Amino acid sequence: MKSPEDIVHIKALGEAVSVVRDAMRHFVQRRLREQNIDLTFEMLQVISTLMERGEINQQEIANLLNKDKTSITYLLDNLTKRGLVMRVEDPNDRRNKIIHMTEAGRRVTDLLIPIIHELHAQVSKGLSADYIKNVTRSLLVIKSNLEEE
């Protein structure tokens, strides 16, 4: 059992992680509104994943974003309606769909890249790369600890 002081710090850590995620979300949403880009933060996450990884299947997107498949289906439906992505049958497994960025999706990424770079610059202001790496490693250890059950 952890001491009461340790528990206070662990609780503060959880709250800080939540607050930082919310702040990042709000920052991005403000920039999207300012640029008249009609996307949600979650849609941006999917598009960013496709920008980084290329064409991948829906389950891989869900795993990378730590979201359930139903949420990803909803996001992909919206992105498909907007003409930004399309689902293509996997030639190796017809039940599986590979998600492709459309030409319109690639044009939107040109608008999103500066927003993503600005977010990264704001987040890292005053922090060294080593410090960010250490915090990231620590958070991944915590995640792993929680998944051990």
PDB file of C-alpha atoms in Angstrom:
ATOM      1  CA  MET A   1       0.000   0.000   0.000  1.00  0.00           C
ATOM      2  CA  LYS A   2       1.296   3.420  -0.921  1.00  0.00           C
ATOM      3  CA  SER A   3       1.579   6.173   1.677  1.00  0.00           C
ATOM      4  CA  PRO A   4      -1.068   8.935   1.733  1.00  0.00           C
ATOM      5  CA  GLU A   5       1.530  11.320   0.262  1.00  0.00           C
ATOM      6  CA  ASP A   6       2.220   8.903  -2.630  1.00  0.00           C
ATOM      7  CA  ILE A   7      -1.506   8.572  -3.280  1.00  0.00           C
ATOM      8  CA  VAL A   8      -1.859  12.360  -3.496  1.00  0.00           C
ATOM      9  CA  HIS A   9       0.933  12.473  -6.093  1.00  0.00           C
ATOM     10  CA  ILE A  10      -0.535   9.597  -8.113  1.00  0.00           C
ATOM     11  CA  LYS A  11      -3.944  11.306  -8.112  1.00  0.00           C
ATOM     12  CA  ALA A  12      -2.321  14.591  -9.192  1.00  0.00           C
ATOM     13  CA  LEU A  13      -0.543  12.766 -12.020  1.00  0.00           C
ATOM     14  CA  GLY A  14      -3.828  11.347 -13.333  1.00  0.00           C
ATOM     15  CA  GLU A  15      -5.480  14.756 -13.162  1.00  0.00           C
ATOM     16  CA  ALA A  16      -2.519  16.413 -14.906  1.00  0.00           C
ATOM     17  CA  VAL A  17      -2.603  13.898 -17.763  1.00  0.00           C
ATOM     18  CA  SER A  18      -6.320  14.533 -18.214  1.00  0.00           C
ATOM     19  CA  VAL A  19      -5.937  18.317 -18.100  1.00  0.00           C
ATOM     20  CA  VAL A  20      -3.081  18.250 -20.622  1.00  0.00           C
ATOM     21  CA  ARG A  21      -5.088  16.104 -23.032  1.00  0.00           C
ATOM     22  CA  ASP A  22      -8.057  18.471 -22.742  1.00  0.00           C
ATOM     23  CA  ALA A  23      -5.803  21.499 -23.284  1.00  0.00           C
ATOM     24  CA  MET A  24      -4.312  19.923 -26.409  1.00  0.00           C
ATOM     25  CA  ARG A  25      -7.788  19.126 -27.699  1.00  0.00           C
ATOM     26  CA  HIS A  26      -8.999  22.709 -27.094  1.00  0.00           C
ATOM     27  CA  PHE A  27      -5.879  24.187 -28.704  1.00  0.00           C
ATOM     28  CA  VAL A  28      -6.406  22.124 -31.864  1.00  0.00           C
ATOM     29  CA  GLN A  29     -10.149  22.783 -31.976  1.00  0.00           C
ATOM     30  CA  ARG A  30      -9.534  26.560 -31.743  1.00  0.00           C
ATOM     31  CA  ARG A  31      -7.054  26.412 -34.620  1.00  0.00           C
ATOM     32  CA  LEU A  32      -9.405  24.294 -36.724  1.00  0.00           C
ATOM     33  CA  ARG A  33     -12.220  26.829 -36.171  1.00  0.00           C
ATOM     34  CA  GLU A  34      -9.895  29.754 -36.965  1.00  0.00           C
ATOM     35  CA  GLN A  35      -8.955  28.071 -40.265  1.00  0.00           C
ATOM     36  CA  ASN A  36     -12.596  27.153 -41.007  1.00  0.00           C
ATOM     37  CA  ILE A  37     -11.665  23.470 -41.109  1.00  0.00           C
ATOM     38  CA  ASP A  38     -14.763  21.457 -40.262  1.00  0.00           C
ATOM     39  CA  LEU A  39     -13.118  18.570 -38.417  1.00  0.00           C
ATOM     40  CA  THR A  40     -13.180  17.362 -34.837  1.00  0.00           C
ATOM     41  CA  PHE A  41     -10.078  16.588 -32.788  1.00  0.00           C
ATOM     42  CA  GLU A  42     -10.846  12.873 -33.168  1.00  0.00           C
ATOM     43  CA  MET A  43     -11.098  13.183 -36.955  1.00  0.00           C
ATOM     44  CA  LEU A  44      -7.761  14.959 -36.934  1.00  0.00           C
ATOM     45  CA  GLN A  45      -6.303  12.024 -34.968  1.00  0.00           C
ATOM     46  CA  VAL A  46      -7.474   9.576 -37.651  1.00  0.00           C
ATOM     47  CA  ILE A  47      -6.140  11.742 -40.477  1.00  0.00           C
ATOM     48  CA  SER A  48      -2.827  12.221 -38.653  1.00  0.00           C
ATOM     49  CA  THR A  49      -2.550   8.459 -38.215  1.00  0.00           C
ATOM     50  CA  LEU A  50      -3.091   7.946 -41.942  1.00  0.00           C
ATOM     51  CA  MET A  51      -0.549  10.700 -42.699  1.00  0.00           C
ATOM     52  CA  GLU A  52       2.052   8.938 -40.543  1.00  0.00           C
ATOM     53  CA  ARG A  53       1.265   5.296 -41.312  1.00  0.00           C
ATOM     54  CA  GLY A  54      -0.209   5.373 -44.793  1.00  0.00           C
ATOM     55  CA  GLU A  55      -2.959   2.963 -45.741  1.00  0.00           C
ATOM     56  CA  ILE A  56      -3.897   0.757 -42.797  1.00  0.00           C
ATOM     57  CA  ASN A  57      -6.932  -1.153 -41.635  1.00  0.00           C
ATOM     58  CA  GLN A  58      -9.594   0.063 -39.259  1.00  0.00           C
ATOM     59  CA  GLN A  59      -8.473  -2.130 -36.355  1.00  0.00           C
ATOM     60  CA  GLU A  60      -4.914  -0.798 -36.580  1.00  0.00           C
ATOM     61  CA  ILE A  61      -6.274   2.765 -36.385  1.00  0.00           C
ATOM     62  CA  ALA A  62      -8.358   1.798 -33.343  1.00  0.00           C
ATOM     63  CA  ASN A  63      -5.306   0.240 -31.667  1.00  0.00           C
ATOM     64  CA  LEU A  64      -3.026   3.194 -32.417  1.00  0.00           C
ATOM     65  CA  LEU A  65      -5.578   5.715 -31.120  1.00  0.00           C
ATOM     66  CA  ASN A  66      -6.628   3.537 -28.188  1.00  0.00           C
ATOM     67  CA  LYS A  67     -10.270   3.711 -29.258  1.00  0.00           C
ATOM     68  CA  ASP A  68     -12.856   1.001 -29.727  1.00  0.00           C
ATOM     69  CA  LYS A  69     -13.750  -0.167 -33.209  1.00  0.00           C
ATOM     70  CA  THR A  70     -17.263   1.342 -32.979  1.00  0.00           C
ATOM     71  CA  SER A  71     -15.833   4.832 -32.360  1.00  0.00           C
ATOM     72  CA  ILE A  72     -13.442   4.442 -35.281  1.00  0.00           C
ATOM     73  CA  THR A  73     -16.294   3.250 -37.520  1.00  0.00           C
ATOM     74  CA  TYR A  74     -18.263   6.394 -36.664  1.00  0.00           C
ATOM     75  CA  LEU A  75     -15.242   8.632 -37.359  1.00  0.00           C
ATOM     76  CA  LEU A  76     -14.481   6.866 -40.645  1.00  0.00           C
ATOM     77  CA  ASP A  77     -18.126   7.144 -41.707  1.00  0.00           C
ATOM     78  CA  ASN A  78     -17.934  10.914 -41.161  1.00  0.00           C
ATOM     79  CA  LEU A  79     -14.604  11.242 -42.944  1.00  0.00           C
ATOM     80  CA  THR A  80     -15.927   9.140 -45.839  1.00  0.00           C
ATOM     81  CA  LYS A  81     -19.037  11.353 -46.155  1.00  0.00           C
ATOM     82  CA  ARG A  82     -16.724  14.361 -46.340  1.00  0.00           C
ATOM     83  CA  GLY A  83     -14.745  12.663 -49.111  1.00  0.00           C
ATOM     84  CA  LEU A  84     -11.502  12.644 -47.095  1.00  0.00           C
ATOM     85  CA  VAL A  85     -11.011   8.873 -46.789  1.00  0.00           C
ATOM     86  CA  MET A  86     -12.306   5.755 -48.459  1.00  0.00           C
ATOM     87  CA  ARG A  87     -12.507   2.128 -47.452  1.00  0.00           C
ATOM     88  CA  VAL A  88     -11.101  -0.435 -49.863  1.00  0.00           C
ATOM     89  CA  GLU A  89     -11.561  -4.170 -49.516  1.00  0.00           C
ATOM     90  CA  ASP A  90      -8.405  -5.955 -48.401  1.00  0.00           C
ATOM     91  CA  PRO A  91      -7.482  -8.382 -51.206  1.00  0.00           C
ATOM     92  CA  ASN A  92      -6.157 -10.836 -48.592  1.00  0.00           C
ATOM     93  CA  ASP A  93      -9.263 -10.726 -46.367  1.00  0.00           C
ATOM     94  CA  ARG A  94     -12.561  -9.446 -47.791  1.00  0.00           C
ATOM     95  CA  ARG A  95     -13.941  -8.838 -44.277  1.00  0.00           C
ATOM     96  CA  ASN A  96     -11.165  -6.343 -43.672  1.00  0.00           C
ATOM     97  CA  LYS A  97     -11.171  -2.793 -45.050  1.00  0.00           C
ATOM     98  CA  ILE A  98      -8.032  -0.793 -45.770  1.00  0.00           C
ATOM     99  CA  ILE A  99      -8.455   2.933 -45.148  1.00  0.00           C
ATOM    100  CA  HIS A 100      -7.060   5.202 -47.855  1.00  0.00           C
ATOM    101  CA  MET A 101      -6.749   8.975 -47.850  1.00  0.00           C
ATOM    102  CA  THR A 102      -8.447  10.543 -50.870  1.00  0.00           C
ATOM    103  CA  GLU A 103      -7.044  13.436 -52.878  1.00  0.00           C
ATOM    104  CA  ALA A 104      -9.343  15.784 -50.919  1.00  0.00           C
ATOM    105  CA  GLY A 105      -7.984  14.249 -47.716  1.00  0.00           C
ATOM    106  CA  ARG A 106      -4.426  14.908 -48.841  1.00  0.00           C
ATOM    107  CA  ARG A 107      -5.342  18.547 -49.572  1.00  0.00           C
ATOM    108  CA  VAL A 108      -6.765  18.883 -46.056  1.00  0.00           C
ATOM    109  CA  THR A 109      -3.529  17.511 -44.610  1.00  0.00           C
ATOM    110  CA  ASP A 110      -1.722  20.473 -46.165  1.00  0.00           C
ATOM    111  CA  LEU A 111      -3.905  22.696 -43.963  1.00  0.00           C
ATOM    112  CA  LEU A 112      -3.490  20.478 -40.898  1.00  0.00           C
ATOM    113  CA  ILE A 113       0.301  20.172 -40.907  1.00  0.00           C
ATOM    114  CA  PRO A 114       0.912  23.762 -39.728  1.00  0.00           C
ATOM    115  CA  ILE A 115      -1.624  23.288 -36.917  1.00  0.00           C
ATOM    116  CA  ILE A 116       0.074  20.071 -35.813  1.00  0.00           C
ATOM    117  CA  HIS A 117       3.503  21.752 -35.918  1.00  0.00           C
ATOM    118  CA  GLU A 118       2.173  24.686 -33.894  1.00  0.00           C
ATOM    119  CA  LEU A 119       0.721  22.276 -31.326  1.00  0.00           C
ATOM    120  CA  HIS A 120       4.060  20.472 -31.028  1.00  0.00           C
ATOM    121  CA  ALA A 121       5.904  23.797 -30.630  1.00  0.00           C
ATOM    122  CA  GLN A 122       3.493  24.979 -27.913  1.00  0.00           C
ATOM    123  CA  VAL A 123       3.606  21.678 -26.033  1.00  0.00           C
ATOM    124  CA  SER A 124       7.399  21.499 -26.047  1.00  0.00           C
ATOM    125  CA  LYS A 125       8.076  25.165 -25.231  1.00  0.00           C
ATOM    126  CA  GLY A 126      10.632  25.326 -22.419  1.00  0.00           C
ATOM    127  CA  LEU A 127      11.145  21.547 -22.362  1.00  0.00           C
ATOM    128  CA  SER A 128      14.184  19.689 -23.632  1.00  0.00           C
ATOM    129  CA  ALA A 129      13.827  16.714 -25.943  1.00  0.00           C
ATOM    130  CA  ASP A 130      15.370  14.498 -23.236  1.00  0.00           C
ATOM    131  CA  TYR A 131      12.835  15.671 -20.671  1.00  0.00           C
ATOM    132  CA  ILE A 132       9.944  14.943 -23.058  1.00  0.00           C
ATOM    133  CA  LYS A 133      11.403  11.482 -23.783  1.00  0.00           C
ATOM    134  CA  ASN A 134      11.663  10.725 -20.042  1.00  0.00           C
ATOM    135  CA  VAL A 135       8.097  11.842 -19.335  1.00  0.00           C
ATOM    136  CA  THR A 136       6.876   9.784 -22.280  1.00  0.00           C
ATOM    137  CA  ARG A 137       8.775   6.715 -21.076  1.00  0.00           C
ATOM    138  CA  SER A 138       7.326   7.159 -17.576  1.00  0.00           C
ATOM    139  CA  LEU A 139       3.777   7.443 -18.889  1.00  0.00           C
ATOM    140  CA  LEU A 140       4.235   4.321 -21.032  1.00  0.00           C
ATOM    141  CA  VAL A 141       5.457   2.407 -17.967  1.00  0.00           C
ATOM    142  CA  ILE A 142       2.327   3.516 -16.102  1.00  0.00           C
ATOM    143  CA  LYS A 143       0.188   2.387 -19.049  1.00  0.00           C
ATOM    144  CA  SER A 144       1.944  -0.975 -19.085  1.00  0.00           C
ATOM    145  CA  ASN A 145       1.471  -1.353 -15.326  1.00  0.00           C
ATOM    146  CA  LEU A 146      -2.255  -0.778 -15.743  1.00  0.00           C
ATOM    147  CA  GLU A 147      -2.517  -3.334 -18.546  1.00  0.00           C
ATOM    148  CA  GLU A 148      -0.822  -6.096 -16.514  1.00  0.00           C
ATOM    149  CA  GLU A 149      -4.002  -7.153 -14.751  1.00  0.00           C
TER     150      GLU A 149
END
